[in-house]
Short mmCIF file of N, CA, C and O in Angstrom, two decimals:
data_model
loop_
_atom_site.label_atom_id
_atom_site.label_comp_id
_atom_site.label_asym_id
_atom_site.label_seq_id
_atom_site.Cartn_x
_atom_site.Cartn_y
_atom_site.Cartn_z
N ASP Z 1 62.03 -18.26 -17.48
CA ASP Z 1 61.04 -17.43 -18.14
C ASP Z 1 59.75 -18.23 -18.35
O ASP Z 1 58.66 -17.71 -18.12
N TYR Z 2 59.90 -19.47 -18.83
CA TYR Z 2 58.73 -20.33 -19.07
C TYR Z 2 58.03 -20.65 -17.75
O TYR Z 2 56.81 -20.63 -17.67
N GLU Z 3 58.84 -20.92 -16.72
CA GLU Z 3 58.27 -21.25 -15.42
C GLU Z 3 57.51 -20.05 -14.84
O GLU Z 3 56.46 -20.22 -14.24
N LYS Z 4 58.05 -18.87 -15.03
CA LYS Z 4 57.37 -17.66 -14.55
C LYS Z 4 56.04 -17.48 -15.28
O LYS Z 4 55.01 -17.15 -14.67
N MET Z 5 56.07 -17.71 -16.60
CA MET Z 5 54.86 -17.58 -17.40
C MET Z 5 53.81 -18.62 -16.94
O MET Z 5 52.62 -18.31 -16.81
N MET Z 6 54.23 -19.83 -16.67
CA MET Z 6 53.33 -20.87 -16.20
C MET Z 6 52.78 -20.53 -14.82
O MET Z 6 51.60 -20.75 -14.53
N SER Z 7 53.61 -19.98 -13.98
CA SER Z 7 53.19 -19.57 -12.64
C SER Z 7 52.16 -18.45 -12.73
O SER Z 7 51.13 -18.47 -12.05
N ASP Z 8 52.45 -17.47 -13.60
CA ASP Z 8 51.51 -16.36 -13.80
C ASP Z 8 50.19 -16.87 -14.37
O ASP Z 8 49.11 -16.41 -13.96
N SER Z 9 50.26 -17.81 -15.29
CA SER Z 9 49.05 -18.38 -15.89
C SER Z 9 48.23 -19.12 -14.84
O SER Z 9 46.99 -19.04 -14.83
N ALA Z 10 48.88 -19.85 -13.97
CA ALA Z 10 48.18 -20.58 -12.92
C ALA Z 10 47.49 -19.60 -11.97
O ALA Z 10 46.33 -19.82 -11.56
N GLU Z 11 48.18 -18.52 -11.62
CA GLU Z 11 47.58 -17.51 -10.75
C GLU Z 11 46.37 -16.86 -11.43
O GLU Z 11 45.34 -16.64 -10.81
N LYS Z 12 46.53 -16.58 -12.72
CA LYS Z 12 45.44 -15.96 -13.47
C LYS Z 12 44.24 -16.92 -13.56
O LYS Z 12 43.10 -16.50 -13.41
N ARG Z 13 44.51 -18.20 -13.79
CA ARG Z 13 43.42 -19.18 -13.83
C ARG Z 13 42.71 -19.26 -12.48
O ARG Z 13 41.48 -19.34 -12.42
N ALA Z 14 43.47 -19.23 -11.39
CA ALA Z 14 42.88 -19.29 -10.06
C ALA Z 14 42.04 -18.04 -9.80
O ALA Z 14 40.91 -18.13 -9.29
N THR Z 15 42.58 -16.89 -10.18
CA THR Z 15 41.83 -15.63 -10.01
C THR Z 15 40.57 -15.63 -10.87
O THR Z 15 39.49 -15.24 -10.41
N ASP Z 16 40.71 -16.08 -12.13
CA ASP Z 16 39.56 -16.13 -13.02
C ASP Z 16 38.51 -17.12 -12.52
O ASP Z 16 37.31 -16.86 -12.61
N SER Z 17 38.95 -18.24 -11.98
CA SER Z 17 38.03 -19.24 -11.45
C SER Z 17 37.26 -18.68 -10.26
O SER Z 17 36.04 -18.85 -10.14
N LYS Z 18 37.99 -18.00 -9.38
CA LYS Z 18 37.36 -17.38 -8.21
C LYS Z 18 36.36 -16.30 -8.67
O LYS Z 18 35.24 -16.22 -8.16
N SER Z 19 36.77 -15.49 -9.63
CA SER Z 19 35.91 -14.44 -10.15
C SER Z 19 34.66 -15.03 -10.79
O SER Z 19 33.54 -14.53 -10.60
N LEU Z 20 34.83 -16.12 -11.54
CA LEU Z 20 33.70 -16.78 -12.18
C LEU Z 20 32.73 -17.33 -11.14
O LEU Z 20 31.50 -17.21 -11.29
N THR Z 21 33.25 -17.90 -10.08
CA THR Z 21 32.41 -18.44 -9.01
C THR Z 21 31.63 -17.32 -8.33
O THR Z 21 30.42 -17.46 -8.08
N GLU Z 22 32.30 -16.21 -8.05
CA GLU Z 22 31.63 -15.07 -7.42
C GLU Z 22 30.54 -14.49 -8.33
O GLU Z 22 29.46 -14.15 -7.87
N LYS Z 23 30.86 -14.40 -9.62
CA LYS Z 23 29.87 -13.86 -10.56
C LYS Z 23 28.67 -14.80 -10.70
O LYS Z 23 27.54 -14.36 -10.82
N GLY Z 24 28.94 -16.11 -10.67
CA GLY Z 24 27.84 -17.08 -10.73
C GLY Z 24 26.95 -16.97 -9.51
O GLY Z 24 25.71 -17.04 -9.62
N SER Z 25 27.56 -16.79 -8.35
CA SER Z 25 26.80 -16.63 -7.12
C SER Z 25 25.97 -15.34 -7.16
O SER Z 25 24.80 -15.34 -6.78
N ALA Z 26 26.59 -14.27 -7.62
CA ALA Z 26 25.88 -12.99 -7.73
C ALA Z 26 24.72 -13.11 -8.72
O ALA Z 26 23.64 -12.57 -8.49
N LYS Z 27 24.94 -13.82 -9.81
CA LYS Z 27 23.89 -14.01 -10.81
C LYS Z 27 22.71 -14.78 -10.21
O LYS Z 27 21.55 -14.42 -10.42
N ALA Z 28 23.01 -15.83 -9.46
CA ALA Z 28 21.95 -16.63 -8.83
C ALA Z 28 21.16 -15.77 -7.84
O ALA Z 28 19.92 -15.84 -7.79
N ASP Z 29 21.86 -14.94 -7.06
CA ASP Z 29 21.18 -14.05 -6.12
C ASP Z 29 20.28 -13.07 -6.85
O ASP Z 29 19.13 -12.84 -6.45
N MET Z 30 20.80 -12.50 -7.92
CA MET Z 30 20.01 -11.53 -8.70
C MET Z 30 18.78 -12.20 -9.33
O MET Z 30 17.71 -11.61 -9.38
N GLU Z 31 18.94 -13.41 -9.81
CA GLU Z 31 17.80 -14.12 -10.41
C GLU Z 31 16.73 -14.42 -9.37
O GLU Z 31 15.54 -14.29 -9.65
N SER Z 32 17.14 -14.78 -8.16
CA SER Z 32 16.15 -15.04 -7.11
C SER Z 32 15.44 -13.75 -6.70
O SER Z 32 14.23 -13.74 -6.47
N GLN Z 33 16.19 -12.65 -6.64
CA GLN Z 33 15.58 -11.36 -6.34
C GLN Z 33 14.60 -10.94 -7.45
O GLN Z 33 13.52 -10.41 -7.18
N LEU Z 34 15.01 -11.18 -8.69
CA LEU Z 34 14.15 -10.85 -9.83
C LEU Z 34 12.85 -11.63 -9.76
O LEU Z 34 11.77 -11.08 -9.98
N GLU Z 35 12.93 -12.90 -9.43
CA GLU Z 35 11.73 -13.73 -9.32
C GLU Z 35 10.82 -13.23 -8.19
O GLU Z 35 9.61 -13.12 -8.35
N ALA Z 36 11.43 -12.88 -7.05
CA ALA Z 36 10.65 -12.36 -5.92
C ALA Z 36 9.98 -11.05 -6.29
O ALA Z 36 8.80 -10.83 -5.98
N HIS Z 37 10.70 -10.18 -6.96
CA HIS Z 37 10.12 -8.89 -7.35
C HIS Z 37 9.03 -9.09 -8.40
O HIS Z 37 8.04 -8.34 -8.42
N GLY Z 38 9.19 -10.08 -9.25
CA GLY Z 38 8.16 -10.37 -10.25
C GLY Z 38 6.87 -10.81 -9.59
O GLY Z 38 5.77 -10.39 -9.99
N GLU Z 39 6.96 -11.66 -8.58
CA GLU Z 39 5.78 -12.10 -7.84
C GLU Z 39 5.13 -10.94 -7.10
O GLU Z 39 3.90 -10.82 -7.08
N THR Z 40 5.95 -10.07 -6.51
CA THR Z 40 5.43 -8.90 -5.82
C THR Z 40 4.70 -7.99 -6.80
O THR Z 40 3.63 -7.47 -6.49
N LYS Z 41 5.26 -7.84 -7.98
CA LYS Z 41 4.64 -7.00 -8.99
C LYS Z 41 3.29 -7.57 -9.40
O LYS Z 41 2.31 -6.82 -9.55
N LYS Z 42 3.22 -8.88 -9.58
CA LYS Z 42 1.95 -9.50 -9.97
C LYS Z 42 0.88 -9.28 -8.91
O LYS Z 42 -0.26 -8.94 -9.22
N SER Z 43 1.23 -9.48 -7.64
CA SER Z 43 0.25 -9.31 -6.58
C SER Z 43 -0.16 -7.84 -6.45
O SER Z 43 -1.34 -7.53 -6.24
N SER Z 44 0.80 -6.94 -6.62
CA SER Z 44 0.47 -5.51 -6.56
C SER Z 44 -0.42 -5.10 -7.72
O SER Z 44 -1.34 -4.29 -7.55
N ALA Z 45 -0.16 -5.66 -8.88
CA ALA Z 45 -0.99 -5.33 -10.05
C ALA Z 45 -2.41 -5.83 -9.86
O ALA Z 45 -3.36 -5.11 -10.20
N SER Z 46 -2.58 -7.03 -9.32
CA SER Z 46 -3.94 -7.54 -9.10
C SER Z 46 -4.66 -6.72 -8.03
O SER Z 46 -5.86 -6.45 -8.15
N GLU Z 47 -3.93 -6.30 -7.00
CA GLU Z 47 -4.53 -5.45 -5.97
C GLU Z 47 -4.92 -4.10 -6.55
O GLU Z 47 -6.00 -3.57 -6.25
N LEU Z 48 -4.09 -3.55 -7.41
CA LEU Z 48 -4.40 -2.28 -8.07
C LEU Z 48 -5.65 -2.40 -8.93
O LEU Z 48 -6.50 -1.52 -8.92
N MET Z 49 -5.77 -3.51 -9.65
CA MET Z 49 -6.95 -3.71 -10.49
C MET Z 49 -8.22 -3.77 -9.63
O MET Z 49 -9.25 -3.22 -9.99
N ALA Z 50 -8.14 -4.44 -8.49
CA ALA Z 50 -9.29 -4.54 -7.59
C ALA Z 50 -9.67 -3.15 -7.07
O ALA Z 50 -10.86 -2.81 -7.02
N VAL Z 51 -8.69 -2.36 -6.70
CA VAL Z 51 -8.96 -1.02 -6.20
C VAL Z 51 -9.56 -0.15 -7.31
O VAL Z 51 -10.49 0.62 -7.07
N MET Z 52 -9.05 -0.30 -8.52
CA MET Z 52 -9.58 0.48 -9.64
C MET Z 52 -11.04 0.10 -9.94
O MET Z 52 -11.86 0.98 -10.22
N LYS Z 53 -11.35 -1.20 -9.86
CA LYS Z 53 -12.74 -1.63 -10.07
C LYS Z 53 -13.65 -1.06 -8.99
O LYS Z 53 -14.76 -0.62 -9.27
N TYR Z 54 -13.19 -1.09 -7.75
CA TYR Z 54 -13.97 -0.54 -6.65
C TYR Z 54 -14.19 0.96 -6.84
O TYR Z 54 -15.30 1.46 -6.65
N THR Z 55 -13.14 1.68 -7.23
CA THR Z 55 -13.25 3.11 -7.48
C THR Z 55 -14.24 3.39 -8.60
O THR Z 55 -15.05 4.32 -8.52
N GLN Z 56 -14.18 2.57 -9.63
CA GLN Z 56 -15.09 2.73 -10.76
C GLN Z 56 -16.55 2.51 -10.32
O GLN Z 56 -17.44 3.25 -10.73
N SER Z 57 -16.77 1.52 -9.48
CA SER Z 57 -18.14 1.26 -9.01
C SER Z 57 -18.63 2.42 -8.14
O SER Z 57 -19.79 2.83 -8.24
N LEU Z 58 -17.74 2.96 -7.28
CA LEU Z 58 -18.13 4.11 -6.47
C LEU Z 58 -18.45 5.32 -7.35
O LEU Z 58 -19.40 6.06 -7.09
N HIS Z 59 -17.66 5.51 -8.38
CA HIS Z 59 -17.87 6.62 -9.29
C HIS Z 59 -19.23 6.49 -9.99
O HIS Z 59 -19.97 7.47 -10.11
N ALA Z 60 -19.55 5.29 -10.43
CA ALA Z 60 -20.83 5.06 -11.10
C ALA Z 60 -21.99 5.32 -10.13
O ALA Z 60 -22.99 5.94 -10.50
N GLU Z 61 -21.85 4.85 -8.91
CA GLU Z 61 -22.90 5.06 -7.91
C GLU Z 61 -23.07 6.55 -7.61
O GLU Z 61 -24.19 7.06 -7.52
N CYS Z 62 -21.97 7.25 -7.49
CA CYS Z 62 -22.01 8.69 -7.23
C CYS Z 62 -22.66 9.43 -8.40
O CYS Z 62 -23.46 10.35 -8.19
N ASP Z 63 -22.31 9.03 -9.62
CA ASP Z 63 -22.93 9.65 -10.79
C ASP Z 63 -24.44 9.47 -10.77
O ASP Z 63 -25.19 10.40 -11.07
N TRP Z 64 -24.89 8.26 -10.40
CA TRP Z 64 -26.32 7.98 -10.34
C TRP Z 64 -26.99 8.86 -9.29
O TRP Z 64 -28.05 9.45 -9.52
N LEU Z 65 -26.35 8.96 -8.12
CA LEU Z 65 -26.91 9.78 -7.05
C LEU Z 65 -26.99 11.25 -7.46
O LEU Z 65 -27.98 11.93 -7.17
N MET Z 66 -25.97 11.73 -8.11
CA MET Z 66 -25.97 13.13 -8.57
C MET Z 66 -27.03 13.36 -9.64
O MET Z 66 -27.69 14.39 -9.66
N GLN Z 67 -27.19 12.39 -10.52
CA GLN Z 67 -28.14 12.52 -11.62
C GLN Z 67 -29.58 12.59 -11.11
O GLN Z 67 -30.39 13.39 -11.59
N TYR Z 68 -29.91 11.76 -10.14
CA TYR Z 68 -31.28 11.67 -9.66
C TYR Z 68 -31.51 12.39 -8.33
O TYR Z 68 -32.54 12.18 -7.68
N HIS Z 69 -30.59 13.24 -7.94
CA HIS Z 69 -30.72 13.94 -6.65
C HIS Z 69 -31.98 14.80 -6.61
O HIS Z 69 -32.76 14.73 -5.65
N GLU Z 70 -32.19 15.61 -7.62
CA GLU Z 70 -33.35 16.50 -7.63
C GLU Z 70 -34.66 15.71 -7.66
O GLU Z 70 -35.62 16.06 -6.97
N VAL Z 71 -34.70 14.63 -8.43
CA VAL Z 71 -35.91 13.80 -8.52
C VAL Z 71 -36.21 13.20 -7.16
O VAL Z 71 -37.36 13.23 -6.69
N ARG Z 72 -35.18 12.68 -6.50
CA ARG Z 72 -35.36 12.06 -5.19
C ARG Z 72 -35.74 13.11 -4.14
O ARG Z 72 -36.56 12.86 -3.25
N LYS Z 73 -35.15 14.29 -4.24
CA LYS Z 73 -35.45 15.37 -3.31
C LYS Z 73 -36.92 15.79 -3.44
O LYS Z 73 -37.63 15.97 -2.43
N THR Z 74 -37.38 15.92 -4.68
CA THR Z 74 -38.78 16.29 -4.94
C THR Z 74 -39.72 15.20 -4.43
O THR Z 74 -40.74 15.48 -3.79
N ALA Z 75 -39.39 13.94 -4.72
CA ALA Z 75 -40.23 12.83 -4.28
C ALA Z 75 -40.30 12.78 -2.75
O ALA Z 75 -41.37 12.54 -2.17
N ARG Z 76 -39.18 13.02 -2.09
CA ARG Z 76 -39.15 13.01 -0.63
C ARG Z 76 -40.01 14.15 -0.08
O ARG Z 76 -40.77 13.96 0.88
N ALA Z 77 -39.90 15.32 -0.68
CA ALA Z 77 -40.70 16.47 -0.22
C ALA Z 77 -42.18 16.19 -0.43
O ALA Z 77 -43.02 16.51 0.44
N ASP Z 78 -42.54 15.58 -1.57
CA ASP Z 78 -43.93 15.23 -1.83
C ASP Z 78 -44.45 14.21 -0.81
O ASP Z 78 -45.59 14.29 -0.35
N GLU Z 79 -43.61 13.26 -0.47
CA GLU Z 79 -44.01 12.24 0.50
C GLU Z 79 -44.22 12.86 1.88
O GLU Z 79 -45.20 12.54 2.58
N VAL Z 80 -43.32 13.74 2.28
CA VAL Z 80 -43.48 14.42 3.58
C VAL Z 80 -44.76 15.24 3.58
O VAL Z 80 -45.53 15.24 4.56
N ASP Z 81 -45.01 15.93 2.48
CA ASP Z 81 -46.23 16.74 2.37
C ASP Z 81 -47.48 15.86 2.46
O ASP Z 81 -48.44 16.19 3.17
N SER Z 82 -47.45 14.73 1.76
CA SER Z 82 -48.59 13.79 1.80
C SER Z 82 -48.81 13.26 3.21
O SER Z 82 -49.96 13.14 3.66
N LEU Z 83 -47.73 12.94 3.91
CA LEU Z 83 -47.85 12.43 5.28
C LEU Z 83 -48.42 13.50 6.21
O LEU Z 83 -49.24 13.20 7.09
N GLN Z 84 -48.00 14.73 6.02
CA GLN Z 84 -48.53 15.81 6.86
C GLN Z 84 -50.00 16.04 6.59
O GLN Z 84 -50.79 16.29 7.50
N LYS Z 85 -50.41 15.95 5.32
CA LYS Z 85 -51.83 16.12 4.97
C LYS Z 85 -52.66 14.97 5.54
O LYS Z 85 -53.76 15.17 6.05
N ALA Z 86 -52.11 13.75 5.49
CA ALA Z 86 -52.82 12.59 6.02
C ALA Z 86 -52.95 12.70 7.54
O ALA Z 86 -53.97 12.32 8.13
N LYS Z 87 -51.92 13.22 8.16
CA LYS Z 87 -51.93 13.38 9.61
C LYS Z 87 -52.92 14.45 10.03
O LYS Z 87 -53.55 14.34 11.08
N ALA Z 88 -53.08 15.46 9.20
CA ALA Z 88 -54.00 16.56 9.51
C ALA Z 88 -55.46 16.11 9.45
O ALA Z 88 -56.32 16.67 10.10
N VAL Z 89 -55.73 15.08 8.66
CA VAL Z 89 -57.11 14.61 8.52
C VAL Z 89 -57.52 13.80 9.69
O VAL Z 89 -57.59 13.73 10.72
#
């Protein structure tokens, strides 16, 4: 009975040791994947910030163009008119 219990304990220790080794390996793999994904996230976040800044600058430029469109259109028409009058002389 004692020998059977010792044999069972040895088998359990071997199984537990193997399981612990596998879990340690899986943990190391997961940690390396986590680190890689963290770096990818950082680079993606910086790229996103750059795109957002560019979009913001385009938006500001578009707002300016829309705001002064009529003024520029009038000035252009006046300039064309002035050139035609100068050409007529």
